[in-house]
CSV table of C-alpha atoms and ligand atoms in Angstrom, one decimal:
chain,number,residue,atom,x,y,z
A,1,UNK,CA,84.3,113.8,77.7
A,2,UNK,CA,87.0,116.2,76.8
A,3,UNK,CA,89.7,113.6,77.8
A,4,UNK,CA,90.6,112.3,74.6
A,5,UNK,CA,94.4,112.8,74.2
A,6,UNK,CA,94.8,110.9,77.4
A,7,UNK,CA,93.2,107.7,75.9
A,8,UNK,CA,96.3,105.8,75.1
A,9,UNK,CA,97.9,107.0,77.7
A,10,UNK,CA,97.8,105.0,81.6
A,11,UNK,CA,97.3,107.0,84.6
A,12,UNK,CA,99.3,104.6,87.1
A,13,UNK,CA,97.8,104.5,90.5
A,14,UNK,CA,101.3,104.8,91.8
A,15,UNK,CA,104.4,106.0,90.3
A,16,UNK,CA,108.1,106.0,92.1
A,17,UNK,CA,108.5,110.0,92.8
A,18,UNK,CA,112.2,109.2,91.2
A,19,UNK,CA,114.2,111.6,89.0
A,20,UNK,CA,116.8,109.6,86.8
A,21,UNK,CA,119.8,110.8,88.8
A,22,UNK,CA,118.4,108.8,91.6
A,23,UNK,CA,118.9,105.7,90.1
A,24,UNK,CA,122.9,106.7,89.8
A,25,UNK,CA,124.0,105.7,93.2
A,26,UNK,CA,122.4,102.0,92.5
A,27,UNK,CA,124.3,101.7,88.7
A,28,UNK,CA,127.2,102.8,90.4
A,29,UNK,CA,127.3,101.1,93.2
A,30,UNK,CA,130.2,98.7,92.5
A,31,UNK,CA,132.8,101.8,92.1
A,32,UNK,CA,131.8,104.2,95.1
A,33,UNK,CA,129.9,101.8,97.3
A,34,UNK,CA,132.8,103.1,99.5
A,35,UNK,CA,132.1,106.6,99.4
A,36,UNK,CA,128.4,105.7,99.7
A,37,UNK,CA,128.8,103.6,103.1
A,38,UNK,CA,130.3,106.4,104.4
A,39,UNK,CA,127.4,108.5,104.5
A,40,UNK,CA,126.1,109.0,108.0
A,41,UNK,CA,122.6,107.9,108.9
A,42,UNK,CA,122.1,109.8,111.6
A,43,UNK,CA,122.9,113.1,110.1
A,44,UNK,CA,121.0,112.5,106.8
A,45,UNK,CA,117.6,112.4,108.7
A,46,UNK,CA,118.3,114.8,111.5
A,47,UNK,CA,115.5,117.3,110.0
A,48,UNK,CA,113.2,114.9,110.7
A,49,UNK,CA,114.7,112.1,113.8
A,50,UNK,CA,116.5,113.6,116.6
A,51,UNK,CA,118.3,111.4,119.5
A,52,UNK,CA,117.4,108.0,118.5
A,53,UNK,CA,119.1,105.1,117.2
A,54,UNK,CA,118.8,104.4,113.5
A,55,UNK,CA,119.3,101.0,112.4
A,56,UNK,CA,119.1,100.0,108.6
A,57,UNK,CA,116.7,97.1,107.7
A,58,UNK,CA,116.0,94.9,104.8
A,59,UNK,CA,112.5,95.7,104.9
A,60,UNK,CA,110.3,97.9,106.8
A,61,UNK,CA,108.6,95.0,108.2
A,62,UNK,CA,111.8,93.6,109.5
A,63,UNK,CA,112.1,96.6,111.4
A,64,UNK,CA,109.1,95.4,113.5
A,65,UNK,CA,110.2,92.1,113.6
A,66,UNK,CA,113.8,93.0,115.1
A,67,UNK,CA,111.4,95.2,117.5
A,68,UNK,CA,109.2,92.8,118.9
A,69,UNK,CA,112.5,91.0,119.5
A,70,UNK,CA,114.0,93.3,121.6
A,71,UNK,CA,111.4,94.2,123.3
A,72,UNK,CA,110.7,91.8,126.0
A,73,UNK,CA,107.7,90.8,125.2
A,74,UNK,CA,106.5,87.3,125.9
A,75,UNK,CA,104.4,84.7,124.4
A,76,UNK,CA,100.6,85.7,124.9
A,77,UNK,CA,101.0,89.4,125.3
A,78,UNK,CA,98.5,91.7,123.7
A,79,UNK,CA,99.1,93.9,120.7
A,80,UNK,CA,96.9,97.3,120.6
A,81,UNK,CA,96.8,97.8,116.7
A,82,UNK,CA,94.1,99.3,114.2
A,83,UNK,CA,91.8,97.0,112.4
A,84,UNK,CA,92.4,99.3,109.0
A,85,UNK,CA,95.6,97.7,108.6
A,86,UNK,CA,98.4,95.9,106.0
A,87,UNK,CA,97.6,92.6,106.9
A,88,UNK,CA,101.6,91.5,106.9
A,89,UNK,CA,102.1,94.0,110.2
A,90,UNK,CA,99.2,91.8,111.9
A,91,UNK,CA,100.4,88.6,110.6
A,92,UNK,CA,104.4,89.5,112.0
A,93,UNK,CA,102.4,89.8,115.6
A,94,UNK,CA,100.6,86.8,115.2
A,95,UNK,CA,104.0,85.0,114.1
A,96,UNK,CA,105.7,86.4,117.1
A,97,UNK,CA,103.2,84.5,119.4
A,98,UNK,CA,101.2,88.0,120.5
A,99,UNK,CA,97.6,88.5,120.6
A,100,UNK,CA,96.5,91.2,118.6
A,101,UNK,CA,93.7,93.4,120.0
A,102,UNK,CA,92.2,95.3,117.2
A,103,UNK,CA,91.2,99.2,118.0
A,104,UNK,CA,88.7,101.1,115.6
A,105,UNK,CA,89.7,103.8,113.6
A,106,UNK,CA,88.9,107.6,113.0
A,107,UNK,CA,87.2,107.3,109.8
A,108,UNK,CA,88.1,111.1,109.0
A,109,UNK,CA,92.1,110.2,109.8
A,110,UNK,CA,91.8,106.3,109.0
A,111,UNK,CA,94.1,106.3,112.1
A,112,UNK,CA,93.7,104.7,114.7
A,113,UNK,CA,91.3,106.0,117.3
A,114,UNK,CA,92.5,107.3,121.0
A,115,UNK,CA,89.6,106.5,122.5
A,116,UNK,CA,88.7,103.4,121.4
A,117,UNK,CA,92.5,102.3,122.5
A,118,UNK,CA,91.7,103.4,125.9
A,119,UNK,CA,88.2,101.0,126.4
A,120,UNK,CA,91.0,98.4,124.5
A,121,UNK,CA,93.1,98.1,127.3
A,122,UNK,CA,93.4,95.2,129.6
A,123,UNK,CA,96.1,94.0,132.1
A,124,UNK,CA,97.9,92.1,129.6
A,125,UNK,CA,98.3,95.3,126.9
A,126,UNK,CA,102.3,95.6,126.6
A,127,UNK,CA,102.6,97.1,123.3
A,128,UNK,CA,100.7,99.7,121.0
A,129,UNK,CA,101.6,99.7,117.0
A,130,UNK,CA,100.0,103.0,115.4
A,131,UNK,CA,100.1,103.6,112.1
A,132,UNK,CA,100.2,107.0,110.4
A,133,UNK,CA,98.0,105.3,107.5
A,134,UNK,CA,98.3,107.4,103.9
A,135,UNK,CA,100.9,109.5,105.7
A,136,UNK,CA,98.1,110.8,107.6
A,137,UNK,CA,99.4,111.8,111.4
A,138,UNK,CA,97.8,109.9,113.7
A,139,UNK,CA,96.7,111.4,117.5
A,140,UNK,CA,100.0,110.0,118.9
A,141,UNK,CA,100.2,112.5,121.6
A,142,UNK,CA,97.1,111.6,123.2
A,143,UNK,CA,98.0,107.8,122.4
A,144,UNK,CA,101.3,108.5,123.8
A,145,UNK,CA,99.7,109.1,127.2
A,146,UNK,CA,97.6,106.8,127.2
A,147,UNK,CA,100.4,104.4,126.8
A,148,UNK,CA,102.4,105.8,129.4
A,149,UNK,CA,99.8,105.8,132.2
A,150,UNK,CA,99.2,102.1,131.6
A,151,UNK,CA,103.1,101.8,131.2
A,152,UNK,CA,102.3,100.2,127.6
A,153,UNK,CA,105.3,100.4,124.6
A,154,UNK,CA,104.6,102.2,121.7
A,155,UNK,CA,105.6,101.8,118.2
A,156,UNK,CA,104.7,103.9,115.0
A,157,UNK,CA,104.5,102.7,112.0
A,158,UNK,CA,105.6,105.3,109.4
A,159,UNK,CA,106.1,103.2,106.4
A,160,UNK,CA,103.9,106.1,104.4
A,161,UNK,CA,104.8,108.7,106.4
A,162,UNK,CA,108.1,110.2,106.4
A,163,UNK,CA,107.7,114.1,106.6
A,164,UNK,CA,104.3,114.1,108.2
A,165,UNK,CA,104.5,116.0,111.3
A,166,UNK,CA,102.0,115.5,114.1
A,167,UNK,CA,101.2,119.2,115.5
A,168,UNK,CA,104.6,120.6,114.2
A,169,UNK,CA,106.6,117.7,115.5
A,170,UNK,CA,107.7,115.3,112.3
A,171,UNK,CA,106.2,111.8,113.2
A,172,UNK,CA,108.5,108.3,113.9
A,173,UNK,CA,110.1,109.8,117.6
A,174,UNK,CA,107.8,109.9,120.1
A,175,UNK,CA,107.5,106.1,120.8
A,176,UNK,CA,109.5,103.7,122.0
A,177,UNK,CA,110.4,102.5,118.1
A,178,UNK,CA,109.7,103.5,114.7
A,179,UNK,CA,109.3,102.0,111.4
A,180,UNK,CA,109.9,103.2,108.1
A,181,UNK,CA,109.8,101.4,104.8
A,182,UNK,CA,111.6,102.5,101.2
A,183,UNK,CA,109.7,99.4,99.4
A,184,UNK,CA,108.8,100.7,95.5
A,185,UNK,CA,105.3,102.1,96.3
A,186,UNK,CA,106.5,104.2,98.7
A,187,UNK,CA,106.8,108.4,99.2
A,188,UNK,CA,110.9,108.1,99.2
A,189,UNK,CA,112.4,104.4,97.5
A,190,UNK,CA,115.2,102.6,97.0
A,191,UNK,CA,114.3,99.7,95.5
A,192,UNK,CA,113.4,98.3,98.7
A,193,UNK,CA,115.2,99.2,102.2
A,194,UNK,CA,113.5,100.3,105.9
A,195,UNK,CA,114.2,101.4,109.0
A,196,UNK,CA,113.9,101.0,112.6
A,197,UNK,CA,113.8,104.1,115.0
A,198,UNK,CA,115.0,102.8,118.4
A,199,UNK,CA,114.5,105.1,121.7
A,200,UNK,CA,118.0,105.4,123.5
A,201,UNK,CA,117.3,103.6,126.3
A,202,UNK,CA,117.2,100.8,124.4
A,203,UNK,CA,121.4,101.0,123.8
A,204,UNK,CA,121.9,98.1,125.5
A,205,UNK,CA,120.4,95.6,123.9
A,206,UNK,CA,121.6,96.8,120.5
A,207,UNK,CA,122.4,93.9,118.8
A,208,UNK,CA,123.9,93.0,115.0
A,209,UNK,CA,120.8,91.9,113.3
A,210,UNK,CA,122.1,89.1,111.0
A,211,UNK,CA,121.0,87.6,107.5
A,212,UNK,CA,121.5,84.8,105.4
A,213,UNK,CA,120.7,85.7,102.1
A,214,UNK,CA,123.0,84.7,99.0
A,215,UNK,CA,124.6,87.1,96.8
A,216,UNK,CA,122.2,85.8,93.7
A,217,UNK,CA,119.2,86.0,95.4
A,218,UNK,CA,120.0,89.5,97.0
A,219,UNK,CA,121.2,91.2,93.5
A,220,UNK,CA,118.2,89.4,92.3
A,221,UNK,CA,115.7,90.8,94.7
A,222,UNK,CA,117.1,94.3,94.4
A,223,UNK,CA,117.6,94.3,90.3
A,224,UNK,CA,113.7,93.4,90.3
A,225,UNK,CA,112.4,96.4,92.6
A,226,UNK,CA,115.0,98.7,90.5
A,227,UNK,CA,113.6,97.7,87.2
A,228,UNK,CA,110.1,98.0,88.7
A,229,UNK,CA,110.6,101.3,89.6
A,230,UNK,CA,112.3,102.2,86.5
A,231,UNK,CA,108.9,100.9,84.5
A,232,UNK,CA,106.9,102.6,87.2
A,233,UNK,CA,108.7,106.2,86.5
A,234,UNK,CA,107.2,109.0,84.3
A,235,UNK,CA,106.6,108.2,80.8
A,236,UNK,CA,107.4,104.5,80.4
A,237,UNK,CA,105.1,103.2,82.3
A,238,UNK,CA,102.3,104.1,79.9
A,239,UNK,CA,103.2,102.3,77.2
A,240,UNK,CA,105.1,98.9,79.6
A,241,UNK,CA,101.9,98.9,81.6
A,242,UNK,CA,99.1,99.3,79.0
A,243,UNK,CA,99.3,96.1,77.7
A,244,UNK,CA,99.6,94.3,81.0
A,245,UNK,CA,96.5,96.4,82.5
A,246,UNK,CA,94.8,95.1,79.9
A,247,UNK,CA,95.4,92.4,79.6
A,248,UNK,CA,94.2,91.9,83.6
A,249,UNK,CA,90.6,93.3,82.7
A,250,UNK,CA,90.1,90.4,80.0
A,251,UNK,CA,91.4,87.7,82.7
A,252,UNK,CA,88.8,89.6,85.3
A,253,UNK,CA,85.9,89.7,82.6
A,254,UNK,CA,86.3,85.7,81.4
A,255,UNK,CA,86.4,85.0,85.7
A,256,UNK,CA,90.2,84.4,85.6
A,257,UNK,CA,90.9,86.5,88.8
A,258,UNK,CA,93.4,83.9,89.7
A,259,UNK,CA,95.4,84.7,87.0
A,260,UNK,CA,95.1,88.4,87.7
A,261,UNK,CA,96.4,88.2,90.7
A,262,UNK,CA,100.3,87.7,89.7
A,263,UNK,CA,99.9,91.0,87.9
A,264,UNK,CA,98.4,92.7,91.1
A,265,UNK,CA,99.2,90.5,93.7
A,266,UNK,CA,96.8,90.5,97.0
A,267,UNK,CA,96.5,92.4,99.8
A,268,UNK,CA,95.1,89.5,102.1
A,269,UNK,CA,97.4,86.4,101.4
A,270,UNK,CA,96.7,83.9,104.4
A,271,UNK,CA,99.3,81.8,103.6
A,272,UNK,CA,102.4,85.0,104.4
A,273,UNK,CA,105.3,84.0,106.6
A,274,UNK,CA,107.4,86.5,107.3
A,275,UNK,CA,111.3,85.2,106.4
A,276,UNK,CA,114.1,87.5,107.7
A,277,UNK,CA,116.5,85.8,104.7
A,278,UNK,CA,113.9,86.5,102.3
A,279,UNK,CA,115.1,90.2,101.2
A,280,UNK,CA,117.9,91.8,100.4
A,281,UNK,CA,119.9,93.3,103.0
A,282,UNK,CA,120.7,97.6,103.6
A,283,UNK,CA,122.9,98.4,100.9
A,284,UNK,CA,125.1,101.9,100.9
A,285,UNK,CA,123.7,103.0,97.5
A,286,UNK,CA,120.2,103.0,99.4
A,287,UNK,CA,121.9,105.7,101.9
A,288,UNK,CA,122.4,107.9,98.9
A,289,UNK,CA,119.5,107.2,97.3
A,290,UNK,CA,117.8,108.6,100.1
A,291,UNK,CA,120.2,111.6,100.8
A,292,UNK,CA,119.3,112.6,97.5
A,293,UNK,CA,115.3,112.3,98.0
A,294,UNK,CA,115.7,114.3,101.1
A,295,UNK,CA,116.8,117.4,99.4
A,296,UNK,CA,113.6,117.4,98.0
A,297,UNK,CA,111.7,116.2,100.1
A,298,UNK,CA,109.3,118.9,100.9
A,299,UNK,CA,109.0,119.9,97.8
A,300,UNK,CA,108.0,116.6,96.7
A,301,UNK,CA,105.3,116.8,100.0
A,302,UNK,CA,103.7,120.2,99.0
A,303,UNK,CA,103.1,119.0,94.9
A,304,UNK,CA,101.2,116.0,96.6
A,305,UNK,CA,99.1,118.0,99.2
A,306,UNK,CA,98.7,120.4,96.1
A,307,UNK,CA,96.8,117.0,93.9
A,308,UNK,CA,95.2,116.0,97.4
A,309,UNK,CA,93.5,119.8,97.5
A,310,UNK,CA,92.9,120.0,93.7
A,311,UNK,CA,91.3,116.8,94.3
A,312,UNK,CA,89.0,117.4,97.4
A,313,UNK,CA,87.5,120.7,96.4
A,314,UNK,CA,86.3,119.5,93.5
A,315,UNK,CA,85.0,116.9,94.6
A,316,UNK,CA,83.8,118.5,97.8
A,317,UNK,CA,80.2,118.9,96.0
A,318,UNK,CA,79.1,115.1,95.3
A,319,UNK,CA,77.0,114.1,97.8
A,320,UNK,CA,77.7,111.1,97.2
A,321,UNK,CA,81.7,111.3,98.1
A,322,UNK,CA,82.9,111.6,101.6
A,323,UNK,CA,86.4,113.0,102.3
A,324,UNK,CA,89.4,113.0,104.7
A,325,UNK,CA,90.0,115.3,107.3
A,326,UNK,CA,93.8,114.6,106.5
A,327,UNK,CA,95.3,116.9,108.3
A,328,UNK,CA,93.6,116.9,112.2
A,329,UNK,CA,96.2,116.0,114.0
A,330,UNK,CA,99.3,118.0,112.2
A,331,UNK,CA,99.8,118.0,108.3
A,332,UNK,CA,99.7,115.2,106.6
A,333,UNK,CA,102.4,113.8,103.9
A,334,UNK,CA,99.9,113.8,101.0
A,335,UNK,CA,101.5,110.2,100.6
A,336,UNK,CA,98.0,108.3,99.5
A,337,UNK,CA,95.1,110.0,98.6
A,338,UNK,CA,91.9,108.0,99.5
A,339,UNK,CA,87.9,109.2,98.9
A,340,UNK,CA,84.8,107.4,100.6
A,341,UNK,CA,82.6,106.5,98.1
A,342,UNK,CA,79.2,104.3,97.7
A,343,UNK,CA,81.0,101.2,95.6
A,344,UNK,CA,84.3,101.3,95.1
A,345,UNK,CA,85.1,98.7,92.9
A,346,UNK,CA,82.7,99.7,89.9
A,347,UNK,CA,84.1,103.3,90.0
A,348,UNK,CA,87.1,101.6,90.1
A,349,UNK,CA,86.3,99.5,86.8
A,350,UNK,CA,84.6,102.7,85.8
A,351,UNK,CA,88.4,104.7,85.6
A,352,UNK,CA,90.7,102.1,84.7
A,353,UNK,CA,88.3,101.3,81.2
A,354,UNK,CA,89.5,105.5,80.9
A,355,UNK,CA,93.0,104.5,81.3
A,356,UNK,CA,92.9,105.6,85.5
A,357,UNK,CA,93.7,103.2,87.8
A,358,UNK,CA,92.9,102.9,91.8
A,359,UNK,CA,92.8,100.6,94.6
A,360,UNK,CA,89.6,99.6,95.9
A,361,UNK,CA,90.9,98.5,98.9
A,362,UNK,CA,94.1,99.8,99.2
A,363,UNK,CA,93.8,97.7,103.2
A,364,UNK,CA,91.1,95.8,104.4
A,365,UNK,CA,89.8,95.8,107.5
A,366,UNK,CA,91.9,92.9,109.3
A,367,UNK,CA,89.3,92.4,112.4
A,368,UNK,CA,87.1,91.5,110.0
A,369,UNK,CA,89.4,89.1,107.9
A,370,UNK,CA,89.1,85.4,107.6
A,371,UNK,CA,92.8,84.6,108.1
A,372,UNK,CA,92.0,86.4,111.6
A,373,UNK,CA,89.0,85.5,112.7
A,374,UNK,CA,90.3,84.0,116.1
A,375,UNK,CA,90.9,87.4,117.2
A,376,UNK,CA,88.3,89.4,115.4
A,377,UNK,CA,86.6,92.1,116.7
A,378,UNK,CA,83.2,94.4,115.3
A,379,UNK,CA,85.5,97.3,114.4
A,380,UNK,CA,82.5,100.0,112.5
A,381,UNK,CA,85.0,102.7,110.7
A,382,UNK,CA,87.4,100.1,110.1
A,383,UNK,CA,85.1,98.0,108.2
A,384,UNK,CA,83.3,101.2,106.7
A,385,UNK,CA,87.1,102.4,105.4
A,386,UNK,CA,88.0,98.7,104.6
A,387,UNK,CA,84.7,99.2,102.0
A,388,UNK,CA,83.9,102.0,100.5
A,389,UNK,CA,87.8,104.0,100.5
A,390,UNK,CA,89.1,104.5,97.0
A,391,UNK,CA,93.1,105.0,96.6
A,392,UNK,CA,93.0,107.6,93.9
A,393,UNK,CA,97.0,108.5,92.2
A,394,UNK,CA,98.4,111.6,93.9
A,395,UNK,CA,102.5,111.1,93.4
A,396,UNK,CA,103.9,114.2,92.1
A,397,UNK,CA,104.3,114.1,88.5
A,398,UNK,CA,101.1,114.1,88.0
A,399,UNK,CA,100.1,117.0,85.8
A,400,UNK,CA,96.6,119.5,86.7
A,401,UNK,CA,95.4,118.3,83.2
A,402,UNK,CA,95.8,114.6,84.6
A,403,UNK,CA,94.4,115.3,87.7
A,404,UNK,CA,91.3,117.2,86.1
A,405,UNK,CA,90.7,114.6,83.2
A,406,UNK,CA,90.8,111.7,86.8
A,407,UNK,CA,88.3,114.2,88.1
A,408,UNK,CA,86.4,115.2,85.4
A,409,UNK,CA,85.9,110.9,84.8
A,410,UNK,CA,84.7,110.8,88.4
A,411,UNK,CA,82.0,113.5,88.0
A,412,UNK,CA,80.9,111.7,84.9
A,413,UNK,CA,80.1,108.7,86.5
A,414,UNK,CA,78.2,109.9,89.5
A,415,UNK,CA,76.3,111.8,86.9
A,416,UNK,CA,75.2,108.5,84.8
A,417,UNK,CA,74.8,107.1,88.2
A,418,UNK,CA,72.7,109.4,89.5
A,419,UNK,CA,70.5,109.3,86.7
A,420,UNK,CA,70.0,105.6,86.4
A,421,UNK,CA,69.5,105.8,90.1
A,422,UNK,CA,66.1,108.1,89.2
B,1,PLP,C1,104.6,99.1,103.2
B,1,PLP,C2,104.1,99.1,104.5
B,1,PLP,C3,104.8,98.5,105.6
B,1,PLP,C4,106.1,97.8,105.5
B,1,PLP,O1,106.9,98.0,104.4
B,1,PLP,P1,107.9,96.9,103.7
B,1,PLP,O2,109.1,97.7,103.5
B,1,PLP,O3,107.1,96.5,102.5
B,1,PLP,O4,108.1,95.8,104.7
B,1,PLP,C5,104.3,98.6,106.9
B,1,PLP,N1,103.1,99.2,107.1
B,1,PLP,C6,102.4,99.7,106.1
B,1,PLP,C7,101.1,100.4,106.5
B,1,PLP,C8,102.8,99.7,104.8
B,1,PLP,O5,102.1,100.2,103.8
């Protein structure tokens, strides 16, 4: 393989898409967190989040949480919501005393499906969650009328996709409420940080959403996610992670996976309790922080379509890959870039012994999880997506070479494959 220069070198399978003037506004945040507070909201996202409320949230998932709060629901109400899913968004439902009713997905979108929703409903539906997953748009147009002629809420969940549009329309303002999330592994970060997007009519029952976090445990909790990011940002995470990556496939080949898991921690923890004090809170930095993405914002969305099309027609001539249709419903984001292929995991192991690394299962199907089973539901795209997608890197400092030495180790092992296959 002609790949040789990158040996020593790590291929994260996520890297913050931040410049080091972004992390200014957080170093300075003692001296202008004056000037920083009074940036307005509302007017940094009106390119993409017209006539809506915009409240400022810990967490993206707090966003739901405060949403489910205010909006009437009761104790036993069903919860529309695809079974491709992060479990924590099905667990916050289950903690809020709702029934979640898991809806299929459209493998090509990995979103979920409108007409599955529709044969879904039942005369104690009240809410819809759809998630535009990988940054992906989802068919909310058709699931917005759906919802309105059952007179069902509906809430998106845009935690990966800020900038997608759905047609031409950008994607968080059609529903009833939004979501979006600035956690570390997201398209636009700051060191944690969401939002909720609140329909107007909801003005009344705006309420002051209050925490009780201590100042220790909120510089703590932020000073964690920034040096995570800092690590996680261009060239230093090759050499800070190396050693740690490595260190996880020796505790994985001596059948130490437990110990493997505090360096990659799971993505289907039964024991998760969402605790409103457990993050920090908003804090004005994050406001600039995210002014200063937004400039670039587009251009940070056409590098990653630009991997994501590099990527696909490549690959477009393995018959043993299957790929997205990422863009059916409007254009996506480019936020993650997934492939279907036969077994995920061993190409997985396959790239990360050549310094790539990629999710196997980025989500899992959560009809199909154990920590669910009370409400689970035969979901066939969900569970297909839940085992055979492959997260591959796609943030935007990714070089071509990087991208084609990624490729050129995924060609190489359907060819061995293949062969041993004969
Ligand atoms: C990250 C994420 C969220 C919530 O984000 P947090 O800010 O981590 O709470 C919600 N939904 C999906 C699909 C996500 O990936």
């Amino acid at each position: 393989m002609g790949g040789k220069k990158y040996r020593l070198k790590l291929l994260p399978s996520h890297s913050a898409s931040l410049q080091s003037r972004d992390f200014f506004p957080y170093l300075v945040s003692r001296l202008l967190s004056g000037k920083y507070r009074r940036i307005s909201i509302v007017k940094m996202w009106e390119p993409l989040i017209r006539e809506r409320q915009i409240i400022p949230t810990p967490t993206g998932r707090h966003a739901l949480w405060y949403f489910l709060g205010i909006a009437g629901l009761k104790k036993g109400d069903e919860v529309l919501i695809a079974g491709y899913n992060f479990y924590v968004i099905v667990r916050i439902i289950v903690q809020k005393g709702l029934v979640p009713v898991f809806v299929d997905i459209d493998p090509e979108t990995l979103c979920m499906d409108a007409a599955d929703l529709a044969n879904k409903i039942t005369r104690r539906s009240r809410l819809v969650v759809v998630t535009h997953m990988f940054g992906n748009p989802a068919n909310v147009s058709e699931i917005h009328s759906i919802c309105k002629k059952n007179k069902i809420l509906m809430f998106e969940d845009c935690a990966h996709a800020v900038g997608t549009l759905e047609k031409t329309t950008p994607v968080g303002q059609l529903g009833n409420g939004s979501l979006f999330s600035f956690g570390i592994q997201k398209l636009l970060t700051c060191f944690g940080g969401g939002m909720l997007v609140l329909s107007n009519h909801f003005t009344e029952n705006e309420k002051k959403f209050q925490h009780n976090v201590s100042r220790l445990k909120s510089f703590l909790d932020t000073f964690s996610r920034f040096l995570s990011s800092f690590f996680m940002t261009g060239k230093l995470y090759g050499w800070f992670a190396y050693p740690l990556i490595k260190l996880s496939m020796i505790l994985d080949r001596l059948g130490m996976a437990h110990l493997r898991n505090i360096l990659e921690p799971s993505r289907d923890n039964p024991h998760y309790r969402f605790d409103v004090n457990r993050r920090a809170p908003f804090k004005p930095f994050m406001k600039r922080m995210i002014q200063l993405q937004m400039a670039r914002l587009e251009e940070n969305i056409s590098r990653r379509r630009a991997i994501v099309q590099r990527v696909k027609s490549r690959l477009r001539h393995l018959p043993e890959i299957k790929l997205l249709n990422e863009d059916k419903h409007g254009r996506s984001n480019g936020s993650y870039l997934g492939i279907y292929v036969p077994a995920p995991e061993k190409l997985s192991r396959y790239l990360k012994e050549r310094g790539i690394l990629s999710h196997p299962h980025e989500f899992y199907d959560c009809s199909n999880l154990e920590q669910f089973s009370e409400f689970g539901t035969y979901c066939e795209h969900s569970l297909y997506a839940s085992e055979h997608l492959l997260r591959l890197p796609s943030y935007p400092s990714l070089r071509d070479a990087e991208v084609d030495y990624m490729l050129s180790a995924i060609e190489s092992y359907f060819e061995k494959h293949t062969k041993e296959n004969d």
